[in-house]
């Protein structure tokens, strides 16, 4: 099975502050992989380093065997990689529709319309809110919108940072079920999540981070 992502001895952080201390991790094509661990262990920083939002200091990041270590975010998006941050992940002053349109700003009109229709099928709660400002959405609806906007760019690899944080159980289950279903569309997923039991129930494999390192990895059922 080919690897979508292969990370070797990754070190990074914020400027001169090092958070990651030699991460080895991989995601196979079509996999749903989750990263768990205590607060402050480097989970979110790891995604930010991968996506060019934090400092890459050392180590190799391969995407489909191409070295993308330290690449800018726009170049990674062009390669089919999308990232959904935990917070500040929608434009509150724009409508739901306008947020989605921002996700497909480089797409031709026909593909953009198809992408928005797909998002509404995936998250039907958003359809009646299309003309409402994103600021008026609930926490769960905002996460649905953030994921929808990322998917409209037609990625093949999705990075998600705690998409179920502070959400009701209903929204948690709905969002994780939809993320899991993306694999049938050929999208591989790397998820950071605080709710270990919930995320591992959907994932193929898991990694446990502590102190900026991987301290355990294996099949999701064994880790859970």
PDB file of C-alpha atoms in Angstrom:
ATOM      1  CA  UNK A   1       0.000   0.000   0.000  1.00  0.00           C
ATOM      2  CA  UNK A   2       1.392   3.408  -0.983  1.00  0.00           C
ATOM      3  CA  UNK A   3       2.042   6.052   1.640  1.00  0.00           C
ATOM      4  CA  UNK A   4       0.254   9.388   1.432  1.00  0.00           C
ATOM      5  CA  UNK A   5       2.462  10.775   4.215  1.00  0.00           C
ATOM      6  CA  UNK A   6       5.789   9.608   5.617  1.00  0.00           C
ATOM      7  CA  UNK A   7       7.415  11.699   8.349  1.00  0.00           C
ATOM      8  CA  UNK A   8      10.899  10.896   9.613  1.00  0.00           C
ATOM      9  CA  UNK A   9      12.688  12.439  12.615  1.00  0.00           C
ATOM     10  CA  UNK A  10      10.636  15.651  12.451  1.00  0.00           C
ATOM     11  CA  UNK A  11      11.638  18.519  14.711  1.00  0.00           C
ATOM     12  CA  UNK A  12       9.865  21.859  14.808  1.00  0.00           C
ATOM     13  CA  UNK A  13       7.939  24.423  16.792  1.00  0.00           C
ATOM     14  CA  UNK A  14       7.530  28.184  16.844  1.00  0.00           C
ATOM     15  CA  UNK A  15      10.589  30.190  15.911  1.00  0.00           C
ATOM     16  CA  UNK A  16      13.395  29.191  18.252  1.00  0.00           C
ATOM     17  CA  UNK A  17      11.045  27.274  20.574  1.00  0.00           C
ATOM     18  CA  UNK A  18      11.231  23.565  19.779  1.00  0.00           C
ATOM     19  CA  UNK A  19       8.096  21.504  20.467  1.00  0.00           C
ATOM     20  CA  UNK A  20       8.570  18.394  18.335  1.00  0.00           C
ATOM     21  CA  UNK A  21      11.508  16.158  19.178  1.00  0.00           C
ATOM     22  CA  UNK A  22      11.890  13.598  16.427  1.00  0.00           C
ATOM     23  CA  UNK A  23       8.493  12.427  15.166  1.00  0.00           C
ATOM     24  CA  UNK A  24       8.192   9.347  12.952  1.00  0.00           C
ATOM     25  CA  UNK A  25       4.707   8.790  11.501  1.00  0.00           C
ATOM     26  CA  UNK A  26       3.035   7.613   8.326  1.00  0.00           C
ATOM     27  CA  UNK A  27      -0.412   7.525   6.750  1.00  0.00           C
ATOM     28  CA  UNK A  28      -1.217   4.965   4.062  1.00  0.00           C
ATOM     29  CA  UNK A  29      -3.504   5.743   1.154  1.00  0.00           C
ATOM     30  CA  UNK A  30      -7.144   5.565   2.239  1.00  0.00           C
ATOM     31  CA  UNK A  31      -6.316   5.407   5.959  1.00  0.00           C
ATOM     32  CA  UNK A  32      -7.909   7.240   8.865  1.00  0.00           C
ATOM     33  CA  UNK A  33      -5.147   7.832  11.410  1.00  0.00           C
ATOM     34  CA  UNK A  34      -5.626   9.622  14.715  1.00  0.00           C
ATOM     35  CA  UNK A  35      -3.134  11.304  17.065  1.00  0.00           C
ATOM     36  CA  UNK A  36      -3.974  11.448  20.762  1.00  0.00           C
ATOM     37  CA  UNK A  37      -2.137  12.596  23.869  1.00  0.00           C
ATOM     38  CA  UNK A  38      -2.256  15.114  26.719  1.00  0.00           C
ATOM     39  CA  UNK A  39      -2.523  18.862  26.245  1.00  0.00           C
ATOM     40  CA  UNK A  40       0.771  20.463  25.283  1.00  0.00           C
ATOM     41  CA  UNK A  41       2.331  17.296  23.872  1.00  0.00           C
ATOM     42  CA  UNK A  42       2.757  18.703  20.347  1.00  0.00           C
ATOM     43  CA  UNK A  43      -0.266  17.265  18.527  1.00  0.00           C
ATOM     44  CA  UNK A  44      -1.543  20.522  17.037  1.00  0.00           C
ATOM     45  CA  UNK A  45       1.983  21.802  16.445  1.00  0.00           C
ATOM     46  CA  UNK A  46       2.706  18.692  14.409  1.00  0.00           C
ATOM     47  CA  UNK A  47      -0.151  19.460  12.003  1.00  0.00           C
ATOM     48  CA  UNK A  48       0.929  23.096  11.764  1.00  0.00           C
ATOM     49  CA  UNK A  49       4.495  22.110  10.888  1.00  0.00           C
ATOM     50  CA  UNK A  50       3.189  19.730   8.225  1.00  0.00           C
ATOM     51  CA  UNK A  51       1.017  22.490   6.740  1.00  0.00           C
ATOM     52  CA  UNK A  52       3.653  25.216   6.776  1.00  0.00           C
ATOM     53  CA  UNK A  53       2.139  27.185   9.668  1.00  0.00           C
ATOM     54  CA  UNK A  54       4.898  26.490  12.193  1.00  0.00           C
ATOM     55  CA  UNK A  55       8.669  26.191  11.961  1.00  0.00           C
ATOM     56  CA  UNK A  56      10.170  23.111  10.355  1.00  0.00           C
ATOM     57  CA  UNK A  57      13.642  22.630  11.848  1.00  0.00           C
ATOM     58  CA  UNK A  58      14.751  19.144  10.912  1.00  0.00           C
ATOM     59  CA  UNK A  59      13.490  15.905   9.435  1.00  0.00           C
ATOM     60  CA  UNK A  60      11.740  14.782   6.284  1.00  0.00           C
ATOM     61  CA  UNK A  61       8.104  15.063   5.229  1.00  0.00           C
ATOM     62  CA  UNK A  62       7.182  13.031   2.152  1.00  0.00           C
ATOM     63  CA  UNK A  63       3.828  13.323   0.402  1.00  0.00           C
ATOM     64  CA  UNK A  64       3.409  10.515  -2.135  1.00  0.00           C
ATOM     65  CA  UNK A  65       7.220  10.121  -2.065  1.00  0.00           C
ATOM     66  CA  UNK A  66       7.826  13.807  -2.874  1.00  0.00           C
ATOM     67  CA  UNK A  67       9.830  15.766  -0.299  1.00  0.00           C
ATOM     68  CA  UNK A  68       7.568  18.622   0.876  1.00  0.00           C
ATOM     69  CA  UNK A  69       9.524  19.448   4.036  1.00  0.00           C
ATOM     70  CA  UNK A  70       9.033  23.108   4.962  1.00  0.00           C
ATOM     71  CA  UNK A  71       6.858  23.904   1.949  1.00  0.00           C
ATOM     72  CA  UNK A  72       4.553  26.928   1.945  1.00  0.00           C
ATOM     73  CA  UNK A  73       0.867  26.347   2.579  1.00  0.00           C
ATOM     74  CA  UNK A  74      -0.247  27.363  -0.928  1.00  0.00           C
ATOM     75  CA  UNK A  75       2.058  24.787  -2.521  1.00  0.00           C
ATOM     76  CA  UNK A  76       0.704  22.081  -0.218  1.00  0.00           C
ATOM     77  CA  UNK A  77      -2.889  22.994  -1.126  1.00  0.00           C
ATOM     78  CA  UNK A  78      -1.968  22.656  -4.806  1.00  0.00           C
ATOM     79  CA  UNK A  79      -0.778  19.113  -4.018  1.00  0.00           C
ATOM     80  CA  UNK A  80      -4.201  18.200  -2.635  1.00  0.00           C
ATOM     81  CA  UNK A  81      -3.574  18.704   1.087  1.00  0.00           C
ATOM     82  CA  UNK A  82      -6.166  20.552   3.203  1.00  0.00           C
ATOM     83  CA  UNK A  83      -6.065  21.588   6.858  1.00  0.00           C
ATOM     84  CA  UNK A  84      -8.875  22.471   9.271  1.00  0.00           C
ATOM     85  CA  UNK A  85      -7.672  24.233  12.443  1.00  0.00           C
ATOM     86  CA  UNK A  86      -9.415  23.851  15.782  1.00  0.00           C
ATOM     87  CA  UNK A  87     -10.285  27.545  16.209  1.00  0.00           C
ATOM     88  CA  UNK A  88     -10.714  30.561  13.915  1.00  0.00           C
ATOM     89  CA  UNK A  89     -11.660  28.159  11.130  1.00  0.00           C
ATOM     90  CA  UNK A  90     -14.484  30.159   9.488  1.00  0.00           C
ATOM     91  CA  UNK A  91     -14.910  33.755   8.328  1.00  0.00           C
ATOM     92  CA  UNK A  92     -17.587  35.000  10.773  1.00  0.00           C
ATOM     93  CA  UNK A  93     -18.486  38.112   8.789  1.00  0.00           C
ATOM     94  CA  UNK A  94     -19.211  36.097   5.625  1.00  0.00           C
ATOM     95  CA  UNK A  95     -22.274  33.984   4.942  1.00  0.00           C
ATOM     96  CA  UNK A  96     -22.151  30.198   4.946  1.00  0.00           C
ATOM     97  CA  UNK A  97     -22.269  30.221   1.143  1.00  0.00           C
ATOM     98  CA  UNK A  98     -19.487  32.804   0.910  1.00  0.00           C
ATOM     99  CA  UNK A  99     -17.309  30.734   3.256  1.00  0.00           C
ATOM    100  CA  UNK A 100     -17.751  27.741   0.981  1.00  0.00           C
ATOM    101  CA  UNK A 101     -16.976  29.856  -2.073  1.00  0.00           C
ATOM    102  CA  UNK A 102     -13.716  30.928  -0.436  1.00  0.00           C
ATOM    103  CA  UNK A 103     -12.751  27.258  -0.215  1.00  0.00           C
ATOM    104  CA  UNK A 104     -13.138  26.887  -3.961  1.00  0.00           C
ATOM    105  CA  UNK A 105     -11.795  30.251  -5.021  1.00  0.00           C
ATOM    106  CA  UNK A 106      -9.531  28.634  -7.642  1.00  0.00           C
ATOM    107  CA  UNK A 107     -12.231  26.351  -9.043  1.00  0.00           C
ATOM    108  CA  UNK A 108     -14.317  26.934 -12.138  1.00  0.00           C
ATOM    109  CA  UNK A 109     -17.967  27.778 -11.474  1.00  0.00           C
ATOM    110  CA  UNK A 110     -19.300  24.318 -12.366  1.00  0.00           C
ATOM    111  CA  UNK A 111     -16.928  22.541  -9.981  1.00  0.00           C
ATOM    112  CA  UNK A 112     -17.570  25.081  -7.236  1.00  0.00           C
ATOM    113  CA  UNK A 113     -21.337  24.584  -7.466  1.00  0.00           C
ATOM    114  CA  UNK A 114     -20.868  20.813  -7.375  1.00  0.00           C
ATOM    115  CA  UNK A 115     -18.634  21.150  -4.331  1.00  0.00           C
ATOM    116  CA  UNK A 116     -21.190  23.252  -2.451  1.00  0.00           C
ATOM    117  CA  UNK A 117     -23.962  20.791  -3.302  1.00  0.00           C
ATOM    118  CA  UNK A 118     -21.791  17.930  -2.028  1.00  0.00           C
ATOM    119  CA  UNK A 119     -21.142  19.807   1.220  1.00  0.00           C
ATOM    120  CA  UNK A 120     -24.876  20.261   1.751  1.00  0.00           C
ATOM    121  CA  UNK A 121     -25.456  16.546   1.215  1.00  0.00           C
ATOM    122  CA  UNK A 122     -22.745  15.698   3.702  1.00  0.00           C
ATOM    123  CA  UNK A 123     -23.923  18.237   6.287  1.00  0.00           C
ATOM    124  CA  UNK A 124     -27.646  18.851   5.655  1.00  0.00           C
ATOM    125  CA  UNK A 125     -27.886  21.132   8.714  1.00  0.00           C
ATOM    126  CA  UNK A 126     -25.996  23.753   6.700  1.00  0.00           C
ATOM    127  CA  UNK A 127     -28.363  23.897   3.728  1.00  0.00           C
ATOM    128  CA  UNK A 128     -31.061  26.074   5.362  1.00  0.00           C
ATOM    129  CA  UNK A 129     -28.315  28.348   6.755  1.00  0.00           C
ATOM    130  CA  UNK A 130     -26.584  29.154   3.461  1.00  0.00           C
ATOM    131  CA  UNK A 131     -27.439  32.863   3.549  1.00  0.00           C
ATOM    132  CA  UNK A 132     -26.811  33.288   7.287  1.00  0.00           C
ATOM    133  CA  UNK A 133     -23.592  34.771   8.624  1.00  0.00           C
ATOM    134  CA  UNK A 134     -21.123  32.187   9.896  1.00  0.00           C
ATOM    135  CA  UNK A 135     -21.034  34.159  13.163  1.00  0.00           C
ATOM    136  CA  UNK A 136     -24.601  33.022  13.837  1.00  0.00           C
ATOM    137  CA  UNK A 137     -23.799  29.291  13.615  1.00  0.00           C
ATOM    138  CA  UNK A 138     -23.539  26.949  16.574  1.00  0.00           C
ATOM    139  CA  UNK A 139     -20.189  25.360  17.386  1.00  0.00           C
ATOM    140  CA  UNK A 140     -21.131  22.150  15.609  1.00  0.00           C
ATOM    141  CA  UNK A 141     -22.352  23.993  12.528  1.00  0.00           C
ATOM    142  CA  UNK A 142     -19.127  25.992  12.400  1.00  0.00           C
ATOM    143  CA  UNK A 143     -17.066  22.813  12.403  1.00  0.00           C
ATOM    144  CA  UNK A 144     -19.241  21.401   9.633  1.00  0.00           C
ATOM    145  CA  UNK A 145     -18.692  24.585   7.625  1.00  0.00           C
ATOM    146  CA  UNK A 146     -14.927  24.539   8.202  1.00  0.00           C
ATOM    147  CA  UNK A 147     -14.684  20.935   7.012  1.00  0.00           C
ATOM    148  CA  UNK A 148     -16.963  21.669   4.050  1.00  0.00           C
ATOM    149  CA  UNK A 149     -14.818  24.616   2.969  1.00  0.00           C
ATOM    150  CA  UNK A 150     -11.676  22.474   3.112  1.00  0.00           C
ATOM    151  CA  UNK A 151     -13.298  19.703   1.057  1.00  0.00           C
ATOM    152  CA  UNK A 152     -14.462  22.056  -1.696  1.00  0.00           C
ATOM    153  CA  UNK A 153     -10.818  22.440  -2.762  1.00  0.00           C
ATOM    154  CA  UNK A 154     -10.973  18.714  -3.667  1.00  0.00           C
ATOM    155  CA  UNK A 155      -8.145  17.472  -1.430  1.00  0.00           C
ATOM    156  CA  UNK A 156      -6.935  13.888  -1.313  1.00  0.00           C
ATOM    157  CA  UNK A 157      -5.386  14.284   2.139  1.00  0.00           C
ATOM    158  CA  UNK A 158      -7.139  16.030   5.034  1.00  0.00           C
ATOM    159  CA  UNK A 159      -5.518  17.270   8.261  1.00  0.00           C
ATOM    160  CA  UNK A 160      -7.994  17.936  11.080  1.00  0.00           C
ATOM    161  CA  UNK A 161      -7.243  19.514  14.454  1.00  0.00           C
ATOM    162  CA  UNK A 162      -9.774  18.498  17.132  1.00  0.00           C
ATOM    163  CA  UNK A 163     -12.937  18.829  15.039  1.00  0.00           C
ATOM    164  CA  UNK A 164     -15.204  17.612  17.870  1.00  0.00           C
ATOM    165  CA  UNK A 165     -13.837  19.828  20.650  1.00  0.00           C
ATOM    166  CA  UNK A 166     -16.584  21.285  22.907  1.00  0.00           C
ATOM    167  CA  UNK A 167     -19.373  19.888  20.733  1.00  0.00           C
ATOM    168  CA  UNK A 168     -22.505  18.030  21.784  1.00  0.00           C
ATOM    169  CA  UNK A 169     -22.437  14.218  21.486  1.00  0.00           C
ATOM    170  CA  UNK A 170     -24.803  14.439  18.508  1.00  0.00           C
ATOM    171  CA  UNK A 171     -22.494  16.706  16.547  1.00  0.00           C
ATOM    172  CA  UNK A 172     -19.424  14.713  17.604  1.00  0.00           C
ATOM    173  CA  UNK A 173     -20.860  11.519  16.183  1.00  0.00           C
ATOM    174  CA  UNK A 174     -22.113  13.218  13.019  1.00  0.00           C
ATOM    175  CA  UNK A 175     -18.803  14.881  12.243  1.00  0.00           C
ATOM    176  CA  UNK A 176     -16.699  11.766  12.922  1.00  0.00           C
ATOM    177  CA  UNK A 177     -19.046   9.611  10.838  1.00  0.00           C
ATOM    178  CA  UNK A 178     -18.720  11.990   7.892  1.00  0.00           C
ATOM    179  CA  UNK A 179     -14.941  12.138   8.247  1.00  0.00           C
ATOM    180  CA  UNK A 180     -14.823   8.345   8.285  1.00  0.00           C
ATOM    181  CA  UNK A 181     -16.980   8.216   5.144  1.00  0.00           C
ATOM    182  CA  UNK A 182     -14.459  10.339   3.230  1.00  0.00           C
ATOM    183  CA  UNK A 183     -12.278   7.270   2.771  1.00  0.00           C
ATOM    184  CA  UNK A 184     -14.821   5.897   0.290  1.00  0.00           C
ATOM    185  CA  UNK A 185     -14.081   8.996  -1.815  1.00  0.00           C
ATOM    186  CA  UNK A 186     -10.337   8.337  -1.819  1.00  0.00           C
ATOM    187  CA  UNK A 187      -9.478  10.878   0.883  1.00  0.00           C
ATOM    188  CA  UNK A 188      -6.927   9.945   3.542  1.00  0.00           C
ATOM    189  CA  UNK A 189      -7.339  11.531   6.978  1.00  0.00           C
ATOM    190  CA  UNK A 190      -4.940  12.498   9.764  1.00  0.00           C
ATOM    191  CA  UNK A 191      -6.862  13.612  12.836  1.00  0.00           C
ATOM    192  CA  UNK A 192      -5.744  15.173  16.117  1.00  0.00           C
ATOM    193  CA  UNK A 193      -8.314  14.533  18.813  1.00  0.00           C
ATOM    194  CA  UNK A 194      -8.695  14.915  22.585  1.00  0.00           C
ATOM    195  CA  UNK A 195     -11.592  12.459  22.722  1.00  0.00           C
ATOM    196  CA  UNK A 196      -9.454   9.344  22.334  1.00  0.00           C
ATOM    197  CA  UNK A 197     -12.219   6.785  22.632  1.00  0.00           C
ATOM    198  CA  UNK A 198     -14.413   8.510  20.056  1.00  0.00           C
ATOM    199  CA  UNK A 199     -11.687   9.013  17.451  1.00  0.00           C
ATOM    200  CA  UNK A 200     -10.129   5.565  17.865  1.00  0.00           C
ATOM    201  CA  UNK A 201     -13.533   3.968  17.343  1.00  0.00           C
ATOM    202  CA  UNK A 202     -13.389   5.249  13.755  1.00  0.00           C
ATOM    203  CA  UNK A 203      -9.667   5.180  13.001  1.00  0.00           C
ATOM    204  CA  UNK A 204      -7.519   2.461  11.450  1.00  0.00           C
ATOM    205  CA  UNK A 205      -4.417   3.279  13.482  1.00  0.00           C
ATOM    206  CA  UNK A 206      -3.382   5.639  16.239  1.00  0.00           C
ATOM    207  CA  UNK A 207      -0.322   7.439  17.577  1.00  0.00           C
ATOM    208  CA  UNK A 208       0.129   8.597  21.158  1.00  0.00           C
ATOM    209  CA  UNK A 209       2.234  11.739  21.601  1.00  0.00           C
ATOM    210  CA  UNK A 210       3.962  12.849  24.796  1.00  0.00           C
ATOM    211  CA  UNK A 211       6.642  15.499  25.183  1.00  0.00           C
ATOM    212  CA  UNK A 212       6.829  16.098  21.451  1.00  0.00           C
ATOM    213  CA  UNK A 213       7.527  12.439  20.694  1.00  0.00           C
ATOM    214  CA  UNK A 214       5.629   9.323  19.643  1.00  0.00           C
ATOM    215  CA  UNK A 215       5.471   7.072  22.697  1.00  0.00           C
ATOM    216  CA  UNK A 216       3.177   4.401  21.270  1.00  0.00           C
ATOM    217  CA  UNK A 217       1.560   3.438  17.984  1.00  0.00           C
ATOM    218  CA  UNK A 218      -0.558   0.600  16.699  1.00  0.00           C
ATOM    219  CA  UNK A 219      -3.980  -0.486  15.538  1.00  0.00           C
ATOM    220  CA  UNK A 220      -6.739   1.743  16.863  1.00  0.00           C
ATOM    221  CA  UNK A 221      -8.538  -1.115  18.644  1.00  0.00           C
ATOM    222  CA  UNK A 222      -5.393  -2.141  20.504  1.00  0.00           C
ATOM    223  CA  UNK A 223      -4.673   1.410  21.632  1.00  0.00           C
ATOM    224  CA  UNK A 224      -8.296   2.023  22.697  1.00  0.00           C
TER     225      UNK A 224
END
